[in-house]
mmCIF file of C-alpha atoms in Angstrom:
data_model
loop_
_atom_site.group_PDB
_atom_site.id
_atom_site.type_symbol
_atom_site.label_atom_id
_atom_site.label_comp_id
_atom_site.label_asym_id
_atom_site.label_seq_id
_atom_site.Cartn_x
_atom_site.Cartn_y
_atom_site.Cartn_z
ATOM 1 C CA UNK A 261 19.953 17.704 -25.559
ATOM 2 C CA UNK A 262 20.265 15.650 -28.785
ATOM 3 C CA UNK A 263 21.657 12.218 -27.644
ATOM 4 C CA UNK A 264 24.994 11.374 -28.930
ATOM 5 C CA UNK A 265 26.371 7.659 -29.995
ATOM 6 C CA UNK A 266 27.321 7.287 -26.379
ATOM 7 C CA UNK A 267 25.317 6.413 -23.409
ATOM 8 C CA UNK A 268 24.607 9.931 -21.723
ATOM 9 C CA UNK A 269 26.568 10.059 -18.640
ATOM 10 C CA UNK A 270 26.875 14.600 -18.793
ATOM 11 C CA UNK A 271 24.419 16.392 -16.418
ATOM 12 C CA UNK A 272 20.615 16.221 -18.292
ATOM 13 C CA UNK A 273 20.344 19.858 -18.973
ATOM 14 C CA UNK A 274 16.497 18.834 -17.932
ATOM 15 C CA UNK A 275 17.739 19.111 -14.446
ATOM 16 C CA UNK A 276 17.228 15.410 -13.525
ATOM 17 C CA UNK A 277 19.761 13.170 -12.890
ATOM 18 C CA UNK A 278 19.568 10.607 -15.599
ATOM 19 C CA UNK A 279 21.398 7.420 -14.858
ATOM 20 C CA UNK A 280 23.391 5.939 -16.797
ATOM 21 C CA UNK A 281 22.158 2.453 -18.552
ATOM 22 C CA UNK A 282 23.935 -0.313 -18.671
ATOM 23 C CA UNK A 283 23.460 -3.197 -21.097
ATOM 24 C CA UNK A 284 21.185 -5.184 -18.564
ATOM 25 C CA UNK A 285 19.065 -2.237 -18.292
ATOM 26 C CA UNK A 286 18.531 -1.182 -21.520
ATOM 27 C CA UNK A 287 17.792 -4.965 -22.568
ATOM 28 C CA UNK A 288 15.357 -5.078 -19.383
ATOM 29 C CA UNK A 289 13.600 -1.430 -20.293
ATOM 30 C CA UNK A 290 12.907 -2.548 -24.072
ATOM 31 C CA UNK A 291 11.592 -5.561 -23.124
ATOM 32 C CA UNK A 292 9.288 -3.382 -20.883
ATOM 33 C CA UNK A 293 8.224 -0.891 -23.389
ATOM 34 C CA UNK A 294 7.962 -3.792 -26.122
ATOM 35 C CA UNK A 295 5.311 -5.434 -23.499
ATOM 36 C CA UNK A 296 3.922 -1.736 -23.456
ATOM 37 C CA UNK A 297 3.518 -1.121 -27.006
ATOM 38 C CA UNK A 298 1.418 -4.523 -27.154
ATOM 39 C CA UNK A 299 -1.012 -3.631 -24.052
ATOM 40 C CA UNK A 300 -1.773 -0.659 -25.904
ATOM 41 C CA UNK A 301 -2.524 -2.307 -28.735
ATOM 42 C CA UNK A 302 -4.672 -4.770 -26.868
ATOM 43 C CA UNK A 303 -5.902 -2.152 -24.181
ATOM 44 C CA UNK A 304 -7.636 -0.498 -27.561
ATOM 45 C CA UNK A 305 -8.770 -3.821 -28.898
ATOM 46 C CA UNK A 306 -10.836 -4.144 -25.610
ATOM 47 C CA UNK A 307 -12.175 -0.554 -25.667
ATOM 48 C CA UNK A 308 -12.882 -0.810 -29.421
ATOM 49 C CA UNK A 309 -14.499 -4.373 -29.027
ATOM 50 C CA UNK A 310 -16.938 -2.868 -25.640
ATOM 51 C CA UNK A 311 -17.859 0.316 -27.440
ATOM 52 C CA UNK A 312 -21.110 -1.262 -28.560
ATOM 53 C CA UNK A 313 -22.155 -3.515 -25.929
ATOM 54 C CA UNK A 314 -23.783 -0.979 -24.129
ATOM 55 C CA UNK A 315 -24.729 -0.117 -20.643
ATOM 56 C CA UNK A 316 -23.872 -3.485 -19.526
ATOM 57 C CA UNK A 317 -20.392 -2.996 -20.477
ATOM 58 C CA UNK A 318 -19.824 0.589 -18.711
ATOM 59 C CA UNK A 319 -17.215 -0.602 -16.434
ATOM 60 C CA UNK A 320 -15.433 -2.637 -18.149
ATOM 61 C CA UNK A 321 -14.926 -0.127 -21.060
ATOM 62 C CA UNK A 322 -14.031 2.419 -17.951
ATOM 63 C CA UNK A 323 -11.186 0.282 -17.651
ATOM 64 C CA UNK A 324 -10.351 -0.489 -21.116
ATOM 65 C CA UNK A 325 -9.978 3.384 -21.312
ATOM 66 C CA UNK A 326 -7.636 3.747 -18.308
ATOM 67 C CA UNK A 327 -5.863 0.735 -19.223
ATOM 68 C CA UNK A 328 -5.122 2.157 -22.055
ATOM 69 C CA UNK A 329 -4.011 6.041 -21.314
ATOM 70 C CA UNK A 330 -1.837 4.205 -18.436
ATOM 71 C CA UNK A 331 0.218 1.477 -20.810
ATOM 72 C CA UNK A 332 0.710 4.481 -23.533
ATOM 73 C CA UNK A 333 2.118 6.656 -20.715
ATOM 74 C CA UNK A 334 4.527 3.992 -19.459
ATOM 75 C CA UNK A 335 5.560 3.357 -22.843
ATOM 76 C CA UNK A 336 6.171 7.062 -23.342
ATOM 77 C CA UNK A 337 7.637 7.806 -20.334
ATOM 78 C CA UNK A 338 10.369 4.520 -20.795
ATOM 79 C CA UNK A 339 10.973 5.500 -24.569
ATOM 80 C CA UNK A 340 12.058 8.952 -23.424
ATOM 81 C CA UNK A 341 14.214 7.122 -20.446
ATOM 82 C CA UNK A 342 16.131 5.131 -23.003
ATOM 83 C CA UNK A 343 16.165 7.977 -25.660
ATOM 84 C CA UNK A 344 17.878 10.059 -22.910
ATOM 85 C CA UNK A 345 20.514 7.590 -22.394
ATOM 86 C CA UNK A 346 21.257 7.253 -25.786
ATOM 87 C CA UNK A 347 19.647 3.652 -26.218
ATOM 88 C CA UNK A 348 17.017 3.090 -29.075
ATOM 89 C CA UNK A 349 13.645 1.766 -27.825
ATOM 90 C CA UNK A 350 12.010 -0.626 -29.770
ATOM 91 C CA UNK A 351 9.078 0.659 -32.355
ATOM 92 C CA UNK A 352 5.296 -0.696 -31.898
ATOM 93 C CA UNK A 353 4.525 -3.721 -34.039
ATOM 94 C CA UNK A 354 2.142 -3.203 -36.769
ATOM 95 C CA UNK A 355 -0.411 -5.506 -34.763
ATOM 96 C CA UNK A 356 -0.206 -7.916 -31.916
ATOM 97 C CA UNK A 357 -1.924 -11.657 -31.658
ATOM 98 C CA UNK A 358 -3.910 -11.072 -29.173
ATOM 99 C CA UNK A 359 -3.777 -13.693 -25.692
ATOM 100 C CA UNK A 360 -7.944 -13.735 -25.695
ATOM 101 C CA UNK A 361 -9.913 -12.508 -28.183
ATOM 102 C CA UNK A 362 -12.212 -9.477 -26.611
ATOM 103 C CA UNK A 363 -15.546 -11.135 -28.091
ATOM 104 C CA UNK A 364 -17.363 -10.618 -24.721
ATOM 105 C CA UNK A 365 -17.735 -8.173 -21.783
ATOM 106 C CA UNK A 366 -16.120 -11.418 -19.947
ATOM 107 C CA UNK A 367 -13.312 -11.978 -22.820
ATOM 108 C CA UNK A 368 -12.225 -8.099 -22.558
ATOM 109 C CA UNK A 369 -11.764 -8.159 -18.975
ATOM 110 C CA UNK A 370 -9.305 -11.514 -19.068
ATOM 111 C CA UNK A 371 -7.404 -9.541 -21.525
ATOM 112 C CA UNK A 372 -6.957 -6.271 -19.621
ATOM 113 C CA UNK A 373 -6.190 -8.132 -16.912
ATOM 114 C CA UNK A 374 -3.598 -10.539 -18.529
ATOM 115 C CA UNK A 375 -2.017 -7.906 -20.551
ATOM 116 C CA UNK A 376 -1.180 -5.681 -17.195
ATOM 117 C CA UNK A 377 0.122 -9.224 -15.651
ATOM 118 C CA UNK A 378 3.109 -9.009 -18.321
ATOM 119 C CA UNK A 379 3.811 -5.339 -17.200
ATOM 120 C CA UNK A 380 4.012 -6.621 -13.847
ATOM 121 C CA UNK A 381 6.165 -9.387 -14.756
ATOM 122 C CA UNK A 382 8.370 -6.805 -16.847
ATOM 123 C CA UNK A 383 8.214 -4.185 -14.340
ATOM 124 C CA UNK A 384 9.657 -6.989 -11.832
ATOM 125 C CA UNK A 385 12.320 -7.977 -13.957
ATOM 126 C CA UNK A 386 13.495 -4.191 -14.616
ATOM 127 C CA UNK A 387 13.212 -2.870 -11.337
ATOM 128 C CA UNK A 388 16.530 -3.887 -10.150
ATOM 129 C CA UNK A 389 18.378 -2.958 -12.662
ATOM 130 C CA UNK A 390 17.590 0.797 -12.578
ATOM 131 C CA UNK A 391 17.844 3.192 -9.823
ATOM 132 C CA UNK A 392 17.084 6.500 -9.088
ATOM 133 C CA UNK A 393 13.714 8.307 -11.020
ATOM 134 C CA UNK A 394 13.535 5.029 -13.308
ATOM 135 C CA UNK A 395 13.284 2.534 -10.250
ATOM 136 C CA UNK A 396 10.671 5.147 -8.941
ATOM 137 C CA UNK A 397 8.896 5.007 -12.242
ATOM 138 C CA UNK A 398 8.975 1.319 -12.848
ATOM 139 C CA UNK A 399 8.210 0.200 -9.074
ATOM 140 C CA UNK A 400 5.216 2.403 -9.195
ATOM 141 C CA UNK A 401 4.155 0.653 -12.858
ATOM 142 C CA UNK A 402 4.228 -2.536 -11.111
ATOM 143 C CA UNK A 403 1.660 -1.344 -8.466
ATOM 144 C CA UNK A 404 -0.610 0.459 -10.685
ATOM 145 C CA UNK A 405 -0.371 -2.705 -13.451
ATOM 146 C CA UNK A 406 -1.082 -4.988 -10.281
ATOM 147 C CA UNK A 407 -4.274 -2.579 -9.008
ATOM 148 C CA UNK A 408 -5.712 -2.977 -12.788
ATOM 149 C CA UNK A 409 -5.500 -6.602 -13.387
ATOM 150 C CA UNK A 410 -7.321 -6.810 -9.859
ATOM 151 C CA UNK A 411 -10.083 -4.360 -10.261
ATOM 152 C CA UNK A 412 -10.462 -6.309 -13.940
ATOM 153 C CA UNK A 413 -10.843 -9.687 -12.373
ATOM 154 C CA UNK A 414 -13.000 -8.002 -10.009
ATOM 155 C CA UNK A 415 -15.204 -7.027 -12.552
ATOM 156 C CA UNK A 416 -15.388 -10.035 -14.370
ATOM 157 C CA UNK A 417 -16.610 -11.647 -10.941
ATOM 158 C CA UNK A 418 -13.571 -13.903 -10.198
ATOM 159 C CA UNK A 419 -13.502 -14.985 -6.307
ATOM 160 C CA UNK A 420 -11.157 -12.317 -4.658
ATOM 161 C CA UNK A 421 -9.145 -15.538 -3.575
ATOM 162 C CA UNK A 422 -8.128 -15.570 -7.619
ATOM 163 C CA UNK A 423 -8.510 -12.065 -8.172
ATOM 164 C CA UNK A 424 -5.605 -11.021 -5.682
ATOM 165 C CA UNK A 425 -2.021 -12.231 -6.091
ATOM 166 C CA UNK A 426 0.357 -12.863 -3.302
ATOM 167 C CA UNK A 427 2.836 -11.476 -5.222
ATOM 168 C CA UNK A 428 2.079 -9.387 -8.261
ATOM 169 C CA UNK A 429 4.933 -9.864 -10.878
ATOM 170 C CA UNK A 430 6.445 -12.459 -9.702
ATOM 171 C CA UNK A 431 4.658 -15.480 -10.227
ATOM 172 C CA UNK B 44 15.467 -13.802 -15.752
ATOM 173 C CA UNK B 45 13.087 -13.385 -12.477
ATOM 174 C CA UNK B 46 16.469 -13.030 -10.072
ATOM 175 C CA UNK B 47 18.531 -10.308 -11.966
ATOM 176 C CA UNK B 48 21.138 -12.162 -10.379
ATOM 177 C CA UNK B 49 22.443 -9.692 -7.768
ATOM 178 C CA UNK B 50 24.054 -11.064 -4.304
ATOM 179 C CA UNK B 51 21.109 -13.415 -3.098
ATOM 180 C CA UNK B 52 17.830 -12.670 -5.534
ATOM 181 C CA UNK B 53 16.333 -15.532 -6.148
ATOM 182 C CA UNK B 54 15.022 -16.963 -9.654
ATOM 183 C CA UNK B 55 11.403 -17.574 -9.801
ATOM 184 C CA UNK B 56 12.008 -20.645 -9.945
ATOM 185 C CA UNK B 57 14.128 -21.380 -6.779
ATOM 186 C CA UNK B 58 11.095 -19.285 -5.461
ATOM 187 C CA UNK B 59 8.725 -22.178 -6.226
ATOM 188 C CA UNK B 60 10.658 -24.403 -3.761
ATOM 189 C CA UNK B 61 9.804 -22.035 -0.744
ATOM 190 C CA UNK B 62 9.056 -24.438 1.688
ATOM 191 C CA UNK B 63 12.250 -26.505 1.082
ATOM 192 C CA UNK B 64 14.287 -23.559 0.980
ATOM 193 C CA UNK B 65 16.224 -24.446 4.887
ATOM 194 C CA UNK B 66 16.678 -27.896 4.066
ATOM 195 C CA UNK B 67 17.995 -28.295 0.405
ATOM 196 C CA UNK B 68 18.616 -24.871 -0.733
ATOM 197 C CA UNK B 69 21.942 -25.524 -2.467
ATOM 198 C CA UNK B 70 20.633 -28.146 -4.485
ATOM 199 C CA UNK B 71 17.377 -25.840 -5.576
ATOM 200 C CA UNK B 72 19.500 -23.015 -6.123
ATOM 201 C CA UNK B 73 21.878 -24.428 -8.365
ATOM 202 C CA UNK B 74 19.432 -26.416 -10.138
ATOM 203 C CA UNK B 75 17.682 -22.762 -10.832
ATOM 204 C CA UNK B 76 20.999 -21.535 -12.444
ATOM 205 C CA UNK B 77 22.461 -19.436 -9.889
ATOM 206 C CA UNK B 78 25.841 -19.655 -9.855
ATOM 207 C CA UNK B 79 26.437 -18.574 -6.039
ATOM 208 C CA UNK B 80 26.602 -21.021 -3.169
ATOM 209 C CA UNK B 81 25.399 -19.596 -0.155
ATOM 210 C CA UNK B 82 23.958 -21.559 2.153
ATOM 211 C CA UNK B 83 27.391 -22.741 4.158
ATOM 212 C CA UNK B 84 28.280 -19.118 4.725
ATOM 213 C CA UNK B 85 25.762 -16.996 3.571
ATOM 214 C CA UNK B 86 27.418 -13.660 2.637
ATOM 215 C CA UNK B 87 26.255 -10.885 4.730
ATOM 216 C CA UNK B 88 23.464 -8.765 3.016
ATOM 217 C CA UNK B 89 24.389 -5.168 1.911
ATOM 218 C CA UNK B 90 23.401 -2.517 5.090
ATOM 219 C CA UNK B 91 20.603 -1.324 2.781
ATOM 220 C CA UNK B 92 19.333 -4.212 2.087
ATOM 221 C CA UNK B 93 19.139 -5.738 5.652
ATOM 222 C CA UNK B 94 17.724 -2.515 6.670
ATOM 223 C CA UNK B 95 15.136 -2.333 4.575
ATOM 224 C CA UNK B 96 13.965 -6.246 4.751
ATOM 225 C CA UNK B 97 13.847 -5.502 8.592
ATOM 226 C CA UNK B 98 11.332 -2.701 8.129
ATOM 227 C CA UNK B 99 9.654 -4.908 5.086
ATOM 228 C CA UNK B 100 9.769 -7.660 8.080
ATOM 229 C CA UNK B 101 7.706 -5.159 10.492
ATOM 230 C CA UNK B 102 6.081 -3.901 8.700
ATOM 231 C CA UNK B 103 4.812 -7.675 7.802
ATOM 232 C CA UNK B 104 4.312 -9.348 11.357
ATOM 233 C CA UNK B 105 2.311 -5.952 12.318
ATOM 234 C CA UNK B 106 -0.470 -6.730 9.291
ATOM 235 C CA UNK B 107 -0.622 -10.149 10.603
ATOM 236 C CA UNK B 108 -1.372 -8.503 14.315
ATOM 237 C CA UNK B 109 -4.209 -6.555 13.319
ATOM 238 C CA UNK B 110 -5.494 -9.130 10.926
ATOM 239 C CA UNK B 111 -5.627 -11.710 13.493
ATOM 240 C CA UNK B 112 -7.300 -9.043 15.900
ATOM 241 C CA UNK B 113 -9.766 -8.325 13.120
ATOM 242 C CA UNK B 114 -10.655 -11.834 12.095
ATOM 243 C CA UNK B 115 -11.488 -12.758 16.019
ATOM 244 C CA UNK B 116 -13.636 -9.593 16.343
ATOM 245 C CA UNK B 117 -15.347 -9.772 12.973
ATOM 246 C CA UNK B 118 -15.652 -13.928 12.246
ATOM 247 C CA UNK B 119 -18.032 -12.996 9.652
ATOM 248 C CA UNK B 120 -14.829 -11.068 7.461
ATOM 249 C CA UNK B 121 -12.696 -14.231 8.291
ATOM 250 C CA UNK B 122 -12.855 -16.148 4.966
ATOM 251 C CA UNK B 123 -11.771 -11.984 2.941
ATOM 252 C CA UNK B 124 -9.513 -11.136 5.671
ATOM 253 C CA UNK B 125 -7.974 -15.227 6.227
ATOM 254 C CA UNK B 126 -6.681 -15.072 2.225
ATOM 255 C CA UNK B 127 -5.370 -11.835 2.642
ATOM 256 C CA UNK B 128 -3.314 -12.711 5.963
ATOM 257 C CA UNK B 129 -2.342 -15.722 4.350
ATOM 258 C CA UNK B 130 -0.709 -13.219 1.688
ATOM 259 C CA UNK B 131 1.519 -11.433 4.300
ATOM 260 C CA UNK B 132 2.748 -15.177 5.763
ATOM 261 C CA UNK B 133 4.224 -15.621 2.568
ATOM 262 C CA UNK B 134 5.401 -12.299 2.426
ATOM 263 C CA UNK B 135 7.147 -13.131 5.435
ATOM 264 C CA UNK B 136 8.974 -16.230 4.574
ATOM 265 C CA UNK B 137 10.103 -14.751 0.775
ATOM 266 C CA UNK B 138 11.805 -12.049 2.846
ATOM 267 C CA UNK B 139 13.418 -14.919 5.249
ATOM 268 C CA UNK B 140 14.507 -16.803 2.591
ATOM 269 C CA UNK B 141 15.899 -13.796 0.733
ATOM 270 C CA UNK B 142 17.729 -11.908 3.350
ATOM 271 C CA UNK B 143 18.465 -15.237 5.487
ATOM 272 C CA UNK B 144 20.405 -12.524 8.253
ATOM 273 C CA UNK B 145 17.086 -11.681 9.023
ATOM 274 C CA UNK B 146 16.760 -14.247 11.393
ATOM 275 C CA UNK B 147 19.753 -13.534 13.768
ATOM 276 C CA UNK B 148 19.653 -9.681 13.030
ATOM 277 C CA UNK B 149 16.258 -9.172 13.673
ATOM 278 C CA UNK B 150 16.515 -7.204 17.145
ATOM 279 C CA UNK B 151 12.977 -7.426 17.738
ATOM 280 C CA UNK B 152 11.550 -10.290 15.734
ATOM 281 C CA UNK B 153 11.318 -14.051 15.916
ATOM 282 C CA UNK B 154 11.470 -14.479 12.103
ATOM 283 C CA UNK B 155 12.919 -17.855 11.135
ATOM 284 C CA UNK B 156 14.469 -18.661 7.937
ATOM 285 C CA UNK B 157 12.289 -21.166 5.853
ATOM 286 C CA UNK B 158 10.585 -21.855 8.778
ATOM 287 C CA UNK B 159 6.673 -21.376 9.832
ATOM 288 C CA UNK B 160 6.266 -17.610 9.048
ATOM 289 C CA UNK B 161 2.902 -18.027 11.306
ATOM 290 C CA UNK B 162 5.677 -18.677 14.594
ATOM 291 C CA UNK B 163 6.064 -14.916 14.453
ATOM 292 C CA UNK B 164 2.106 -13.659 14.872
ATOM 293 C CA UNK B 165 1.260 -14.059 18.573
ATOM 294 C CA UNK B 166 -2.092 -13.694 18.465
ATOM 295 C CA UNK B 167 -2.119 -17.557 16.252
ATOM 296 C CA UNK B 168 0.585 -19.698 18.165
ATOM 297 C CA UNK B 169 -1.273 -22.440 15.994
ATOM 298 C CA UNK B 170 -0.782 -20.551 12.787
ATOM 299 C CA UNK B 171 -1.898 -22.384 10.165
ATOM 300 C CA UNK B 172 -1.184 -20.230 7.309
ATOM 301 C CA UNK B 173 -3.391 -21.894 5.023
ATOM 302 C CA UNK B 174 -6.738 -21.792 7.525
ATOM 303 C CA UNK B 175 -5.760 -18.930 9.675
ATOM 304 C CA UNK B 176 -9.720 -18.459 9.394
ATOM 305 C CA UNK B 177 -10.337 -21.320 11.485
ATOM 306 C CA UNK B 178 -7.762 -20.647 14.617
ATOM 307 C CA UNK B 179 -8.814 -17.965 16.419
ATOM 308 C CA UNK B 180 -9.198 -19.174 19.720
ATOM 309 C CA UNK B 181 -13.345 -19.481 19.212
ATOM 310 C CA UNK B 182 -14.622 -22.751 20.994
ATOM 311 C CA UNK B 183 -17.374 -24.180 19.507
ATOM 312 C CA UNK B 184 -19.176 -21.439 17.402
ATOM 313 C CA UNK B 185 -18.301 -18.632 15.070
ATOM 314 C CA UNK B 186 -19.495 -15.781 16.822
ATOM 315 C CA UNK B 187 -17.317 -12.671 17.604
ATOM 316 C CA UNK B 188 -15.289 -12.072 20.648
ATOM 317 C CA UNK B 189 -17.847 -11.729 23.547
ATOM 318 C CA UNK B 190 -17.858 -8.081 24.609
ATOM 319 C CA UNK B 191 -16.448 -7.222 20.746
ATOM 320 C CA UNK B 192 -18.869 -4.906 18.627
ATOM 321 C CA UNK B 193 -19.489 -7.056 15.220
ATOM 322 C CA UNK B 194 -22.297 -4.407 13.731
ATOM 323 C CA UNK B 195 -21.968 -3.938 10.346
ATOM 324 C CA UNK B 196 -20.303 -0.404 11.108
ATOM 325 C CA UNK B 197 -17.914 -1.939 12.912
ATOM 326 C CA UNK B 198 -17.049 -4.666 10.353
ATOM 327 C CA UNK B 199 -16.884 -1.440 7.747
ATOM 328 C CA UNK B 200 -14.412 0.433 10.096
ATOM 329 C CA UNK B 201 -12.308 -3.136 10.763
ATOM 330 C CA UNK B 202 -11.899 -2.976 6.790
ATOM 331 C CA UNK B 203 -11.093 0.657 7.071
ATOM 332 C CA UNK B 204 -8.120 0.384 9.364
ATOM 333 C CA UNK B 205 -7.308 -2.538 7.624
ATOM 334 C CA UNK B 206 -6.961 -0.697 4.473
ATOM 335 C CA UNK B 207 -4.923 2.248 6.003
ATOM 336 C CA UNK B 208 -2.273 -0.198 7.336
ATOM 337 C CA UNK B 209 -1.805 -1.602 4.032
ATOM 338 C CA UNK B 210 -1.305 1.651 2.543
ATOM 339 C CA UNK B 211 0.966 2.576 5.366
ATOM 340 C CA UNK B 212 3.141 -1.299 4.804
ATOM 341 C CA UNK B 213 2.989 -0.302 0.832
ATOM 342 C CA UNK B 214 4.416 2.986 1.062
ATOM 343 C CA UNK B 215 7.079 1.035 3.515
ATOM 344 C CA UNK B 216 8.052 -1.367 0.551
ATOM 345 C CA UNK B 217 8.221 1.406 -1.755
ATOM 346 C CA UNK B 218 10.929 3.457 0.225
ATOM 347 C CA UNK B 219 12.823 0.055 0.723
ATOM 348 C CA UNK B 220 12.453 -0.770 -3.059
ATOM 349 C CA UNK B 221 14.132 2.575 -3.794
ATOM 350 C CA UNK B 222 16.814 1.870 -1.154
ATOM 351 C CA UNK B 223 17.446 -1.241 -1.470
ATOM 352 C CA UNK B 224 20.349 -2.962 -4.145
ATOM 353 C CA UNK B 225 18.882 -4.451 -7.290
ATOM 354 C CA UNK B 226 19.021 -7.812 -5.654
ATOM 355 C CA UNK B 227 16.380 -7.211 -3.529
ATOM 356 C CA UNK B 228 14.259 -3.907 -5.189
ATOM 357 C CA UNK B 229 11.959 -6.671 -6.896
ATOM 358 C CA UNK B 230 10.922 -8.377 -4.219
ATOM 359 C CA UNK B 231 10.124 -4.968 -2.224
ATOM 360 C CA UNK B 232 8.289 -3.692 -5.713
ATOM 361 C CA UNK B 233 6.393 -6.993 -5.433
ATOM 362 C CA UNK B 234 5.528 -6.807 -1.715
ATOM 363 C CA UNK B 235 4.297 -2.922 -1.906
ATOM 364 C CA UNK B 236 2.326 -3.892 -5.195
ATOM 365 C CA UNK B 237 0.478 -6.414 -2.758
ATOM 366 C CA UNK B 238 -0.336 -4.193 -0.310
ATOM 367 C CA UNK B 239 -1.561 -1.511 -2.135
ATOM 368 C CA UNK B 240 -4.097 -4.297 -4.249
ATOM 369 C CA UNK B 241 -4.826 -5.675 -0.820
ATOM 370 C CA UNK B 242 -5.774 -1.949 0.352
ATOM 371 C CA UNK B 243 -7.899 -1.327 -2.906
ATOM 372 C CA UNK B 244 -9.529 -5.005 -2.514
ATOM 373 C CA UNK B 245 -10.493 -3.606 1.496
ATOM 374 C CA UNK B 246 -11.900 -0.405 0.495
ATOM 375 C CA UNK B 247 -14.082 -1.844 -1.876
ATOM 376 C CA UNK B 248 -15.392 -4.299 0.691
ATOM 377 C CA UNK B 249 -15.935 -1.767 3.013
ATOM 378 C CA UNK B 250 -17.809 0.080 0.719
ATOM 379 C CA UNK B 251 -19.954 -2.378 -0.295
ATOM 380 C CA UNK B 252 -21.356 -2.956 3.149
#
């Protein structure tokens, strides 16, 4: 169904229940897909910046690649949650400063990892203000955002005692 | 906005002062913004909430169980598997000092609020959270349990086990994150992103011999 001026509180003719937004949410769910359209940007700086480096850099561009077909699905998936409740998402910026610079094998894998720490951090901070398939959605972000930053550390050898957070989003 | 500010959630930054959190909570609390003052009479957490901190709770004090098992019959995993138990200790007391009925309500638990989450794991009546590595009831040497099997298989299956009780404890949290109010959901997210990292971090130990 088009969306209308109002937030969508009618049955989704998708079959879904969609929830209704409040204000808290929406502001919480751009913030998330704002902090999604920048990891893409940066998941494809990473990729881009490992394509040449060879054999050496296999597994880290293994998960520039999933890094980036997972932040591109969140972002879709949480545009179409707000465009369902008649919110408007926030568009990509044309280009992102980037936290590191992805000059090495080492370099990319900080970045990966510290650009799926913000989508934990923004998955935290949405989480409780949605319910329902959105809560499902954004709890399971968290989780997967967690897993990545991890198995990037990993990679770059940082000491598991580093590499694994108490509690991922949070702190 | 760490707290979204829902009955109880605390702010990152009253989460920094953990350890203080029995003694001077009112003062921490309001200095992190939150307009509530709870700690004369704490407001009774929602059902769904208490409900699914106690099973968070459980679900907790059972990974330190086989953790503590698995460090005394595997010494050679203790400094991987000592970090990781560390983890669910202060999974422990963030869930105490959130849901602070979960020290009278607990029917089968000895959780206490802001206290020594270690009190609760019997197999470490030491429990020093910070070395649980070092505790294990193992005079003098670092060699396994007599009479335990500490082959390399068996250190791969410890991991194993391990592994599959963290998956079991993260798909916990997730059903309590989806039950729960938004005051606690974050936490829950938080605690079943943990586990399922912790899992991942196991298997790939395991793996590598």
């Amino acid at each position: 169904m088009v969306a209308t001026s109002r937030p969508a509180t009618a049955p989704s003719a998708k079959g879904s229940p969609i929830a209704a937004l409040d204000a808290r949410a929406v502001t919480a769910l751009s913030a998330l897909v704002a902090v999604e359209h920048a990891a893409v940007y940066g998941a494809a700086s990473a990729g881009g910046a490992l394509a040449p480096l060879g054999a050496s850099a296999r597994d880290a561009r293994g998960l520039a690649t999933a890094a980036f077909t997972a932040h591109r699905q969140l972002r879709d998936a949480l545009t179409a949650l707000l465009l369902d409740a008649g919110a408007k998402p926030p568009a990509a910026q044309p280009a992102y400063t980037l936290p590191v610079s992805p000059a090495s094998v080492g370099a990319a894998l900080t970045l990966l990892a510290e650009l799926d720490d913000r989508t934990a951090a923004s998955s935290y901070d949405a989480v409780g203000l949605v319910t329902g398939k959105a809560r499902e959605l954004i709890v399971d972000a968290l989780a997967q955002a967690a897993l990545r930053a991890q198995r990037a550390r990993l990679t770059a050898d940082v000491s598991p005692g580093t590499a694994v957070k108490a509690l991922p989003g949070r702190l | 906005m760490g707290g979204v500010g829902v009955r109880g959630a605390p702010s990152r930054r009253a989460v920094l002062a953990l350890p203080a959190a029995g003694v001077a909570a009112a003062g921490l609390v309001t200095a992190a913004g939150c307009s509530e003052s709870r700690p004369a009479g704490t407001p009774a957490p929602p059902p769904v909430d208490l409900a699914a901190a106690q099973a968070a709770a459980r679900a907790e004090r059972d990974l330190l169980v086989d953790y503590d098992a698995a460090i005394a019959r595997h010494p050679a995993l203790a400094a991987l598997l000592g970090g990781l138990r560390a983890h669910h200790a202060q999974h422990l007391a963030a869930l105490a000092t959130q849901v602070p009925a979960l020290a009278t309500a607990t029917p089968d638990g000895t959780v206490t609020s802001g206290g020594s989450p270690s009190a609760s794991a019997p197999a470490t009546p030491s429990g020093a959270a910070t070395a649980p590595a070092a505790g294990t009831s193992l005079p003098g040497s670092a060699g396994p349990q007599p009479g335990a099997d500490d082959s390399p298989a068996a250190r791969a299956s410890a991991l194993a086990e391990l592994a599959t009780s963290e998956r079991a404890a993260a798909d916990e949290h997730r059903a309590g994150c989806l039950a729960a109010t938004g005051g606690l959901a974050p936490l829950l997210a938080s605690l079943r992103a943990a586990e399922s990292c912790h899992a991942d971090l196991l298997s790939l130990a395991g793996s590598a011999g």
